Amino acid sequence: MRQLQFIEGSEEDVIEAINQFLRASAERSAWSKQGIVHDKSFDEYEEALVSFWKNKRTVHDITHKNLTGVDRGKLLLADCGIHQQKLQGLEPPPFFTPGSFHALAEVENVGWHPEYKKLLSPGADDGDSQ
């Protein structure tokens, strides 16, 4: 959830992100145990999310150069938050895709602020890189 701090996410944003993250994690476990979704499908799902994120980040880098890193990060998070991705042909519940993006952010496969890798690196000051 540190990444939300980099884009000045509100306390409400953080609580919502945690809720989505936990609910998505619980659903993933339940679906896997019940055999509803195969493990390989989860991998493909995450690959699709990362691909979407990369494309949106590129669009924002080009079209919103004049915005601060904080604002570009907020836009990217918003785009990912409204994105819906099918999983093994199924429509997951509305919290699942945003929660999955937060899981990917937690392991640093995606990030909201354009300089998230730098901000997360050891010795970074949790700075105000705009």
Short mmCIF file of C-alpha atoms in Angstrom, two decimals:
data_model
loop_
_atom_site.label_atom_id
_atom_site.label_comp_id
_atom_site.label_asym_id
_atom_site.label_seq_id
_atom_site.Cartn_x
_atom_site.Cartn_y
_atom_site.Cartn_z
CA MET A 1 0.00 0.00 0.00
CA ARG A 2 3.08 2.23 0.06
CA GLN A 3 2.49 2.90 -3.60
CA LEU A 4 -0.74 4.73 -2.80
CA GLN A 5 1.25 7.09 -0.60
CA PHE A 6 3.40 8.03 -3.61
CA ILE A 7 0.30 9.32 -5.40
CA GLU A 8 -1.16 10.92 -2.28
CA GLY A 9 -3.99 8.43 -1.96
CA SER A 10 -6.50 9.29 0.75
CA GLU A 11 -7.14 7.13 3.79
CA GLU A 12 -10.38 6.08 2.09
CA ASP A 13 -8.43 5.04 -1.04
CA VAL A 14 -6.09 2.92 1.09
CA ILE A 15 -8.95 1.22 2.95
CA GLU A 16 -10.74 0.48 -0.33
CA ALA A 17 -7.53 -0.91 -1.85
CA ILE A 18 -6.92 -3.17 1.14
CA ASN A 19 -10.52 -4.40 0.99
CA GLN A 20 -10.28 -5.14 -2.74
CA PHE A 21 -6.91 -6.85 -2.28
CA LEU A 22 -8.17 -9.11 0.52
CA ARG A 23 -11.47 -9.97 -1.18
CA ALA A 24 -9.70 -10.81 -4.46
CA SER A 25 -7.21 -12.98 -2.60
CA ALA A 26 -10.00 -14.86 -0.83
CA GLU A 27 -11.90 -15.38 -4.10
CA ARG A 28 -8.76 -16.60 -5.85
CA SER A 29 -8.20 -19.19 -3.10
CA ALA A 30 -11.82 -20.32 -3.10
CA TRP A 31 -12.01 -20.64 -6.88
CA SER A 32 -8.76 -22.57 -6.95
CA LYS A 33 -9.85 -24.97 -4.17
CA GLN A 34 -13.22 -25.54 -5.83
CA GLY A 35 -11.56 -26.18 -9.18
CA ILE A 36 -13.54 -23.36 -10.82
CA VAL A 37 -10.39 -21.71 -12.16
CA HIS A 38 -7.12 -23.42 -13.08
CA ASP A 39 -3.81 -22.07 -11.79
CA LYS A 40 -2.59 -21.43 -15.35
CA SER A 41 -5.61 -19.20 -15.92
CA PHE A 42 -4.59 -17.02 -12.97
CA ASP A 43 -1.14 -16.61 -14.56
CA GLU A 44 -2.72 -15.65 -17.90
CA TYR A 45 -5.04 -13.25 -16.09
CA GLU A 46 -2.13 -11.50 -14.36
CA GLU A 47 -0.22 -11.31 -17.65
CA ALA A 48 -3.24 -9.62 -19.24
CA LEU A 49 -3.43 -7.13 -16.35
CA VAL A 50 0.27 -6.27 -16.62
CA SER A 51 -0.12 -5.82 -20.38
CA PHE A 52 -3.08 -3.48 -19.87
CA TRP A 53 -1.11 -1.54 -17.24
CA LYS A 54 1.91 -1.17 -19.55
CA ASN A 55 -0.23 0.11 -22.40
CA LYS A 56 -2.09 2.58 -20.19
CA ARG A 57 1.18 3.79 -18.65
CA THR A 58 2.58 4.42 -22.14
CA VAL A 59 -0.55 6.34 -23.14
CA HIS A 60 -0.29 8.48 -20.00
CA ASP A 61 3.43 9.07 -20.54
CA ILE A 62 2.66 10.45 -24.00
CA THR A 63 -0.60 12.29 -23.46
CA HIS A 64 -0.05 13.64 -19.96
CA LYS A 65 3.61 14.69 -19.97
CA ASN A 66 2.67 18.00 -18.38
CA LEU A 67 1.11 16.39 -15.29
CA THR A 68 3.01 15.63 -12.11
CA GLY A 69 3.95 12.06 -11.32
CA VAL A 70 1.32 12.11 -8.59
CA ASP A 71 -1.45 13.07 -11.01
CA ARG A 72 -0.29 10.62 -13.68
CA GLY A 73 -0.26 7.92 -11.04
CA LYS A 74 -3.79 8.78 -9.96
CA LEU A 75 -4.97 8.57 -13.56
CA LEU A 76 -3.26 5.22 -14.08
CA LEU A 77 -4.75 3.83 -10.88
CA ALA A 78 -8.20 5.07 -11.91
CA ASP A 79 -7.91 3.44 -15.35
CA CYS A 80 -6.82 0.16 -13.80
CA GLY A 81 -9.57 0.44 -11.20
CA ILE A 82 -12.34 0.55 -13.80
CA HIS A 83 -10.79 -2.07 -16.08
CA GLN A 84 -12.57 -5.41 -16.08
CA GLN A 85 -10.69 -8.48 -17.27
CA LYS A 86 -12.28 -11.87 -17.87
CA LEU A 87 -10.78 -14.82 -16.06
CA GLN A 88 -11.03 -18.15 -17.87
CA GLY A 89 -14.01 -16.74 -19.74
CA LEU A 90 -15.75 -15.70 -16.53
CA GLU A 91 -16.74 -12.20 -15.44
CA PRO A 92 -15.20 -11.81 -11.99
CA PRO A 93 -16.92 -9.59 -9.39
CA PRO A 94 -16.15 -5.83 -9.65
CA PHE A 95 -13.59 -5.86 -6.80
CA PHE A 96 -11.54 -8.68 -8.29
CA THR A 97 -9.64 -6.85 -11.02
CA PRO A 98 -8.73 -3.80 -8.89
CA GLY A 99 -7.76 -6.15 -6.05
CA SER A 100 -5.57 -8.12 -8.44
CA PHE A 101 -3.89 -4.91 -9.62
CA HIS A 102 -3.15 -4.06 -5.97
CA ALA A 103 -1.65 -7.53 -5.50
CA LEU A 104 0.59 -6.93 -8.53
CA ALA A 105 1.55 -3.53 -7.11
CA GLU A 106 2.38 -5.15 -3.78
CA VAL A 107 4.98 -7.39 -5.48
CA GLU A 108 6.09 -4.42 -7.61
CA ASN A 109 5.07 -5.90 -10.98
CA VAL A 110 3.09 -2.72 -11.61
CA GLY A 111 3.17 0.71 -10.04
CA TRP A 112 1.13 3.85 -9.96
CA HIS A 113 3.67 6.65 -9.77
CA PRO A 114 5.85 6.88 -12.91
CA GLU A 115 8.93 6.53 -10.69
CA TYR A 116 7.57 3.84 -8.39
CA LYS A 117 10.62 1.58 -8.78
CA LYS A 118 12.94 4.38 -7.72
CA LEU A 119 10.66 5.39 -4.85
CA LEU A 120 10.51 1.80 -3.59
CA SER A 121 14.25 1.24 -3.80
CA PRO A 122 16.25 0.91 -0.57
CA GLY A 123 17.31 4.32 0.68
CA ALA A 124 14.46 6.15 -1.05
CA ASP A 125 12.97 8.77 1.21
CA ASP A 126 9.31 7.97 0.40
CA GLY A 127 9.80 11.22 -1.38
CA ASP A 128 7.76 13.80 -3.02
CA SER A 129 8.85 12.99 -6.58
CA GLN A 130 6.36 14.90 -8.58
#
